[in-house]
mmCIF file of C-alpha atoms and ligand atoms in Angstrom:
data_model
loop_
_atom_site.group_PDB
_atom_site.id
_atom_site.type_symbol
_atom_site.label_atom_id
_atom_site.label_comp_id
_atom_site.label_asym_id
_atom_site.label_seq_id
_atom_site.Cartn_x
_atom_site.Cartn_y
_atom_site.Cartn_z
ATOM 1 C CA ASP W 1 145.559 127.290 56.524
ATOM 2 C CA SER W 2 142.094 127.043 55.000
ATOM 3 C CA ASP W 3 143.182 129.451 52.260
ATOM 4 C CA TYR W 4 145.497 126.821 50.882
ATOM 5 C CA PHE W 5 142.865 125.110 48.751
ATOM 6 C CA ASN W 6 140.703 128.052 47.779
ATOM 7 C CA LYS W 7 142.584 131.282 47.723
ATOM 8 C CA LEU W 8 141.759 134.512 45.989
ATOM 9 C CA CYS W 9 144.304 134.927 43.206
ATOM 10 C CA PRO W 10 145.975 137.163 42.242
ATOM 11 C CA GLY W 11 146.488 138.755 45.623
ATOM 12 C CA TYR W 12 147.975 142.229 46.012
ATOM 13 C CA PHE W 13 151.091 143.250 47.801
ATOM 14 C CA LEU W 14 151.532 146.893 48.747
ATOM 15 C CA ILE W 15 154.902 148.149 47.551
ATOM 16 C CA GLY W 16 154.614 151.834 48.440
ATOM 17 C CA SER W 17 152.697 155.055 48.202
ATOM 18 C CA CYS W 18 153.437 158.520 46.879
ATOM 19 C CA GLU W 19 153.127 161.870 48.702
ATOM 20 C CA ASN W 20 149.604 162.339 47.315
ATOM 21 C CA GLY W 21 148.484 159.194 49.042
ATOM 22 C CA HIS W 22 148.327 157.002 45.952
ATOM 23 C CA ARG W 23 149.168 153.437 46.744
ATOM 24 C CA PHE W 24 151.129 151.124 44.492
ATOM 25 C CA SER W 25 150.701 147.430 44.643
ATOM 26 C CA LYS W 26 152.026 144.422 42.841
ATOM 27 C CA GLU W 27 149.982 141.416 41.808
ATOM 28 C CA ILE W 28 151.011 138.237 43.542
ATOM 29 C CA TYR W 29 150.178 134.898 41.951
ATOM 30 C CA CYS W 30 149.843 131.901 44.230
ATOM 31 C CA GLY W 31 151.310 129.461 41.700
ATOM 32 C CA ARG W 32 149.231 126.518 42.932
ATOM 33 C CA GLU W 33 148.406 124.140 40.095
ATOM 34 C CA TRP W 34 144.682 123.916 40.953
ATOM 35 C CA CYS W 35 144.251 127.684 41.122
ATOM 36 C CA PRO W 36 141.832 128.687 38.320
ATOM 37 C CA THR W 37 144.126 131.634 37.514
ATOM 38 C CA CYS W 38 147.562 130.008 37.788
ATOM 39 C CA GLY W 39 146.602 126.561 36.504
ATOM 40 C CA ALA W 40 145.301 127.965 33.213
ATOM 41 C CA LYS W 41 147.236 127.304 30.028
ATOM 42 C CA TRP W 42 149.792 130.082 29.409
ATOM 43 C CA SER W 43 148.867 131.884 32.652
ATOM 44 C CA ALA W 44 151.331 134.294 34.272
ATOM 45 C CA ALA W 45 152.486 131.430 36.507
ATOM 46 C CA HIS W 46 152.956 129.111 33.521
ATOM 47 C CA GLN W 47 154.886 131.772 31.606
ATOM 48 C CA ARG W 48 157.140 132.386 34.589
ATOM 49 C CA LYS W 49 158.062 128.697 34.758
ATOM 50 C CA PHE W 50 158.638 128.639 31.006
ATOM 51 C CA SER W 51 160.867 131.752 31.114
ATOM 52 C CA ARG W 52 162.936 130.399 33.972
ATOM 53 C CA TRP W 53 163.954 127.340 31.956
ATOM 54 C CA LEU W 54 164.100 128.911 28.509
ATOM 55 C CA PRO W 55 167.710 130.254 28.776
ATOM 56 C CA LYS W 56 168.848 126.691 29.451
ATOM 57 C CA VAL W 57 166.865 125.151 26.624
ATOM 58 C CA LEU W 58 168.303 127.813 24.296
ATOM 59 C CA GLN W 59 171.718 126.230 24.945
ATOM 60 C CA MET W 60 170.572 122.871 23.589
ATOM 61 C CA LYS W 61 171.371 121.858 20.019
ATOM 62 C CA GLN W 62 169.105 118.899 20.594
ATOM 63 C CA LEU W 63 166.535 118.347 23.252
ATOM 64 C CA GLY W 64 166.045 114.954 24.839
ATOM 65 C CA TYR W 65 162.930 114.308 26.889
ATOM 66 C CA PHE W 66 162.534 111.483 29.412
ATOM 67 C CA VAL W 67 159.187 110.656 30.950
ATOM 68 C CA ILE W 68 159.401 108.344 33.952
ATOM 69 C CA GLU W 69 156.178 106.745 35.077
ATOM 70 C CA TRP W 70 155.221 104.261 37.793
ATOM 71 C CA PRO W 71 153.074 101.203 37.094
ATOM 72 C CA LEU W 72 149.474 101.449 38.267
ATOM 73 C CA ALA W 73 150.054 99.164 41.262
ATOM 74 C CA SER W 74 152.860 101.347 42.669
ATOM 75 C CA ARG W 75 151.460 104.829 42.332
ATOM 76 C CA PHE W 76 150.011 104.805 45.863
ATOM 77 C CA GLN W 77 153.603 104.999 47.177
ATOM 78 C CA LEU W 78 153.962 108.474 45.707
ATOM 79 C CA ARG W 79 151.156 110.238 47.540
ATOM 80 C CA SER W 80 153.344 112.252 49.911
ATOM 81 C CA LYS W 81 155.714 115.164 49.505
ATOM 82 C CA THR W 82 158.621 113.174 50.957
ATOM 83 C CA ALA W 83 158.122 110.272 48.564
ATOM 84 C CA LEU W 84 157.896 112.617 45.574
ATOM 85 C CA GLU W 85 160.985 114.533 46.687
ATOM 86 C CA ASP W 86 162.997 111.362 47.255
ATOM 87 C CA ALA W 87 162.063 109.858 43.897
ATOM 88 C CA GLY W 88 162.754 113.140 42.099
ATOM 89 C CA LYS W 89 166.199 113.446 43.676
ATOM 90 C CA MET W 90 167.037 109.834 42.887
ATOM 91 C CA ILE W 91 166.160 110.335 39.222
ATOM 92 C CA LYS W 92 168.526 113.290 39.116
ATOM 93 C CA GLN W 93 171.237 111.182 40.811
ATOM 94 C CA VAL W 94 170.902 108.462 38.196
ATOM 95 C CA LEU W 95 170.655 110.655 35.100
ATOM 96 C CA SER W 96 173.565 112.880 36.163
ATOM 97 C CA GLY W 97 175.818 109.835 36.634
ATOM 98 C CA GLU W 98 176.277 110.388 40.379
ATOM 99 C CA TRP W 99 174.402 107.193 41.214
ATOM 100 C CA GLU W 100 176.767 105.067 39.122
ATOM 101 C CA ILE W 101 179.796 106.715 40.720
ATOM 102 C CA GLU W 102 178.399 106.058 44.213
ATOM 103 C CA ARG W 103 177.519 102.470 43.387
ATOM 104 C CA ARG W 104 180.994 101.761 42.072
ATOM 105 C CA ARG W 105 182.531 103.277 45.216
ATOM 106 C CA ASP W 106 180.232 101.198 47.419
ATOM 107 C CA ARG W 107 181.575 98.126 45.654
ATOM 108 C CA GLY W 108 185.093 99.152 46.592
ATOM 109 C CA GLU W 109 186.129 100.513 43.215
ATOM 110 C CA ARG W 110 188.611 103.376 43.265
ATOM 111 C CA ILE W 111 187.311 106.148 41.009
ATOM 112 C CA SER W 112 189.905 108.596 39.704
ATOM 113 C CA ARG W 113 188.966 112.152 38.826
ATOM 114 C CA GLN W 114 189.234 111.287 35.146
ATOM 115 C CA ARG W 115 187.078 108.182 35.534
ATOM 116 C CA LYS W 116 184.466 110.286 37.313
ATOM 117 C CA GLU W 117 184.402 112.751 34.438
ATOM 118 C CA ASP W 118 184.064 109.906 31.947
ATOM 119 C CA ILE W 119 181.130 108.415 33.831
ATOM 120 C CA ARG W 120 179.381 111.792 34.052
ATOM 121 C CA ALA W 121 179.946 112.389 30.359
ATOM 122 C CA TRP W 122 178.260 109.078 29.482
ATOM 123 C CA TRP W 123 175.185 110.238 31.410
ATOM 124 C CA PHE W 124 173.669 113.720 31.256
ATOM 125 C CA PRO W 125 175.847 116.407 32.886
ATOM 126 C CA GLU W 126 173.018 118.966 32.636
ATOM 127 C CA GLY W 127 169.335 118.441 33.108
ATOM 128 C CA LEU W 128 165.990 119.844 34.205
ATOM 129 C CA ARG W 129 163.246 117.839 35.812
ATOM 130 C CA ARG W 130 159.654 118.476 36.866
ATOM 131 C CA TRP W 131 156.711 116.391 38.110
ATOM 132 C CA HIS W 132 153.366 116.078 36.445
ATOM 133 C CA PHE W 133 150.723 114.753 38.831
ATOM 134 C CA PHE W 134 148.089 113.778 36.315
ATOM 135 C CA GLY W 135 147.917 112.852 32.670
ATOM 136 C CA ASP W 136 147.399 109.844 30.467
ATOM 137 C CA LEU W 137 150.817 109.146 28.944
ATOM 138 C CA VAL W 138 149.423 107.401 25.894
ATOM 139 C CA LYS W 139 147.656 110.659 25.107
ATOM 140 C CA GLU W 140 150.536 112.934 26.151
ATOM 141 C CA LEU W 141 153.083 111.150 23.982
ATOM 142 C CA GLY W 142 150.756 110.403 21.106
ATOM 143 C CA GLU W 143 149.054 113.803 20.886
ATOM 144 C CA GLY W 144 150.630 116.483 23.089
ATOM 145 C CA MET W 145 154.219 115.465 22.352
ATOM 146 C CA LYS W 146 153.843 113.774 18.995
ATOM 147 C CA GLY W 147 156.339 116.232 17.466
ATOM 148 C CA LEU W 148 159.221 114.400 19.120
ATOM 149 C CA ALA W 149 160.821 111.221 17.809
ATOM 150 C CA TRP W 150 160.051 108.642 20.512
ATOM 151 C CA VAL W 151 162.320 105.712 21.207
ATOM 152 C CA ASP W 152 159.325 103.616 22.273
ATOM 153 C CA ASN W 153 155.644 103.915 21.514
ATOM 154 C CA ALA W 154 154.218 104.250 25.022
ATOM 155 C CA SER W 155 153.137 100.611 24.821
ATOM 156 C CA GLU W 156 153.901 100.043 28.499
ATOM 157 C CA SER W 157 151.716 102.873 29.743
ATOM 158 C CA SER W 158 148.255 101.938 30.894
ATOM 159 C CA SER W 159 146.007 103.238 28.187
ATOM 160 C CA GLY W 160 142.461 104.523 28.438
ATOM 161 C CA GLY W 161 143.361 106.165 31.732
ATOM 162 C CA ARG W 162 141.214 109.025 32.889
ATOM 163 C CA GLY W 163 142.883 112.402 33.060
ATOM 164 C CA ASP W 164 141.808 112.846 36.676
ATOM 165 C CA ARG W 165 143.410 109.614 37.896
ATOM 166 C CA TYR W 166 146.568 110.222 39.930
ATOM 167 C CA ASN W 167 149.544 109.425 37.727
ATOM 168 C CA PRO W 168 152.712 111.063 39.034
ATOM 169 C CA HIS W 169 155.458 111.105 36.387
ATOM 170 C CA VAL W 170 158.751 112.905 36.135
ATOM 171 C CA ASN W 171 159.633 114.886 33.018
ATOM 172 C CA VAL W 172 163.330 115.398 32.359
ATOM 173 C CA LEU W 173 164.930 117.573 29.715
ATOM 174 C CA VAL W 174 168.538 116.895 28.724
ATOM 175 C CA SER W 175 170.837 118.137 26.019
ATOM 176 C CA TYR W 176 170.854 114.969 23.925
ATOM 177 C CA GLY W 177 169.455 113.460 20.756
ATOM 178 C CA PHE W 178 169.052 109.915 19.485
ATOM 179 C CA ILE W 179 169.733 107.175 22.014
ATOM 180 C CA THR W 180 170.738 103.658 20.960
ATOM 181 C CA ARG W 181 168.723 100.691 22.225
ATOM 182 C CA GLY W 182 171.665 99.533 24.300
ATOM 183 C CA LYS W 183 172.090 102.873 26.008
ATOM 184 C CA PHE W 184 168.367 103.215 26.598
ATOM 185 C CA ARG W 185 168.265 99.744 28.164
ATOM 186 C CA ARG W 186 171.122 100.615 30.497
ATOM 187 C CA ILE W 187 169.450 103.871 31.588
ATOM 188 C CA LYS W 188 166.185 102.055 32.238
ATOM 189 C CA ARG W 189 167.949 99.352 34.240
ATOM 190 C CA ALA W 190 169.703 101.921 36.424
ATOM 191 C CA LEU W 191 166.497 103.877 37.084
ATOM 192 C CA ARG W 192 164.616 100.702 37.989
ATOM 193 C CA ALA W 193 167.359 99.583 40.377
ATOM 194 C CA ALA W 194 167.790 102.990 42.007
ATOM 195 C CA LEU W 195 164.056 103.524 42.504
ATOM 196 C CA GLN W 196 163.512 99.874 43.445
ATOM 197 C CA GLU W 197 160.693 99.608 40.961
ATOM 198 C CA PRO W 198 161.258 96.701 38.564
ATOM 199 C CA ASP W 199 158.276 97.732 36.417
ATOM 200 C CA LEU W 200 159.162 101.407 36.132
ATOM 201 C CA ILE W 201 158.091 102.791 32.744
ATOM 202 C CA VAL W 202 160.582 104.984 30.888
ATOM 203 C CA HIS W 203 159.938 106.902 27.680
ATOM 204 C CA TYR W 204 162.437 108.900 25.678
ATOM 205 C CA GLY W 205 161.967 111.274 22.774
ATOM 206 C CA TYR W 206 164.102 113.957 21.142
ATOM 207 C CA THR W 207 164.119 116.768 18.616
ATOM 208 C CA ARG W 208 166.492 119.323 17.132
ATOM 209 C CA GLU W 209 163.833 121.725 15.899
ATOM 210 C CA PRO W 210 163.475 124.944 17.929
ATOM 211 C CA ALA W 211 159.679 125.109 17.484
ATOM 212 C CA ARG W 212 159.359 121.596 18.901
ATOM 213 C CA MET W 213 161.724 122.388 21.761
ATOM 214 C CA VAL W 214 159.582 125.384 22.671
ATOM 215 C CA HIS W 215 156.458 123.256 22.523
ATOM 216 C CA ALA W 216 158.078 120.625 24.768
ATOM 217 C CA LEU W 217 159.094 123.278 27.279
ATOM 218 C CA LYS W 218 155.568 124.703 27.370
ATOM 219 C CA TYR W 219 154.171 121.236 27.740
ATOM 220 C CA ILE W 220 156.440 120.205 30.603
ATOM 221 C CA THR W 221 155.977 123.461 32.579
ATOM 222 C CA ARG W 222 152.181 123.407 32.437
ATOM 223 C CA ALA W 223 150.008 122.556 35.425
ATOM 224 C CA THR W 224 148.387 119.117 35.600
ATOM 225 C CA PHE W 225 146.916 119.123 39.135
ATOM 226 C CA LEU W 226 143.943 121.158 37.980
ATOM 227 C CA ASP W 227 141.551 120.279 40.794
ATOM 228 C CA TRP W 228 142.722 119.534 44.346
ATOM 229 C CA MET W 229 139.695 117.295 44.802
ATOM 230 C CA TRP W 230 141.231 114.815 42.346
ATOM 231 C CA ALA W 231 143.633 113.841 45.157
ATOM 232 C CA PRO W 232 142.992 115.857 48.354
ATOM 233 C CA ASP W 233 145.551 113.908 50.393
ATOM 234 C CA VAL W 234 148.318 114.617 47.868
ATOM 235 C CA ALA W 235 147.260 118.260 47.535
ATOM 236 C CA ALA W 236 147.492 118.690 51.323
ATOM 237 C CA SER W 237 150.846 116.944 51.464
ATOM 238 C CA ILE W 238 152.613 118.926 48.740
ATOM 239 C CA TYR W 239 152.355 122.288 50.497
ATOM 240 C CA ASN W 240 155.617 124.157 49.735
ATOM 241 C CA PHE W 241 156.741 121.362 47.440
ATOM 242 C CA HIS W 242 159.680 122.222 45.190
ATOM 243 C CA ASN W 243 158.489 120.633 42.017
ATOM 244 C CA ALA W 244 161.438 121.446 39.792
ATOM 245 C CA GLN W 245 165.146 120.670 39.990
ATOM 246 C CA VAL W 246 167.995 121.766 37.735
ATOM 247 C CA TRP W 247 171.480 120.243 37.680
ATOM 248 C CA GLY W 248 174.787 120.895 35.950
ATOM 249 C CA LYS W 249 176.487 123.955 34.531
ATOM 250 C CA TRP W 250 174.504 126.111 32.156
ATOM 251 C CA ASP W 251 177.114 128.660 31.122
ATOM 252 C CA GLY W 252 177.072 127.983 27.375
ATOM 253 C CA GLU W 253 176.059 130.407 24.657
ATOM 254 C CA PRO W 254 172.551 130.191 23.221
ATOM 255 C CA VAL W 255 172.585 128.118 20.019
ATOM 256 C CA TRP W 256 169.187 129.268 18.776
ATOM 257 C CA SER W 257 166.680 131.980 19.646
ATOM 258 C CA LEU W 258 162.948 132.520 19.651
ATOM 259 C CA ASP W 259 163.470 134.470 16.402
ATOM 260 C CA ASN W 260 164.182 131.105 14.758
ATOM 261 C CA LEU W 261 160.479 130.427 15.121
ATOM 262 C CA GLU W 262 159.313 133.281 12.912
ATOM 263 C CA GLY W 263 156.905 132.249 10.249
ATOM 264 C CA ASP W 264 156.058 129.145 12.212
HETATM 265 ZN ZN1 ZN K 1 146.955 131.483 41.687
HETATM 266 ZN ZN1 ZN K 2 152.796 114.608 31.708
#
């Protein structure tokens, strides 16, 4: 479909007409990241993504934010939809605790229901994850996300990177705050083993301030693939790609509201 790269947006969808012949139509946004309309900061498409996740973030007393990034030499492996989907699912498996449970079973361990619950509770029973395709992490963490308290200082990320250089990274939001060094090390080890990437780069930051949570949510839901010509092969491959994944139960009450931001 030649429209895939350059499509008129918004398009219009006819929803009906009245007896006088007036026609009613609804605006349809394509949602592609490189669309000049949808890819814009705080566009209708951006706001829709933000609103879809907001009710979940409102249930968080603290917001923890993982950024998982591949070393320069391995990024070529993530240029297809399948590779991105597989890596995204694996990250969810690890962070939800399911990977540890599976691994223990593979080793012949018997896992009781209680043990399973304990393992899940050590990890992150609820989470949200989304890919960014571009972005210099030194800049993202140091400027865009500087409001969070970061467990590391992005020292492992390749700095001076151009914004238009392919740098797929997964953003994960969890309901968690400070992480000890020991716990962080264990998480990193598991992710590296599961993704078979010994040099995988993992960042973690957190906040308990609503204004910063809102900023993080806006930041993570924004578009980064702003021009398909930055990586035409990837753009062609990710047709119908489900970028976001949510796991766990989100049936809690909101613990803060957007009203908390007044005067901010
Ligand atoms: Zn669009
Ligand atoms: Zn990013």
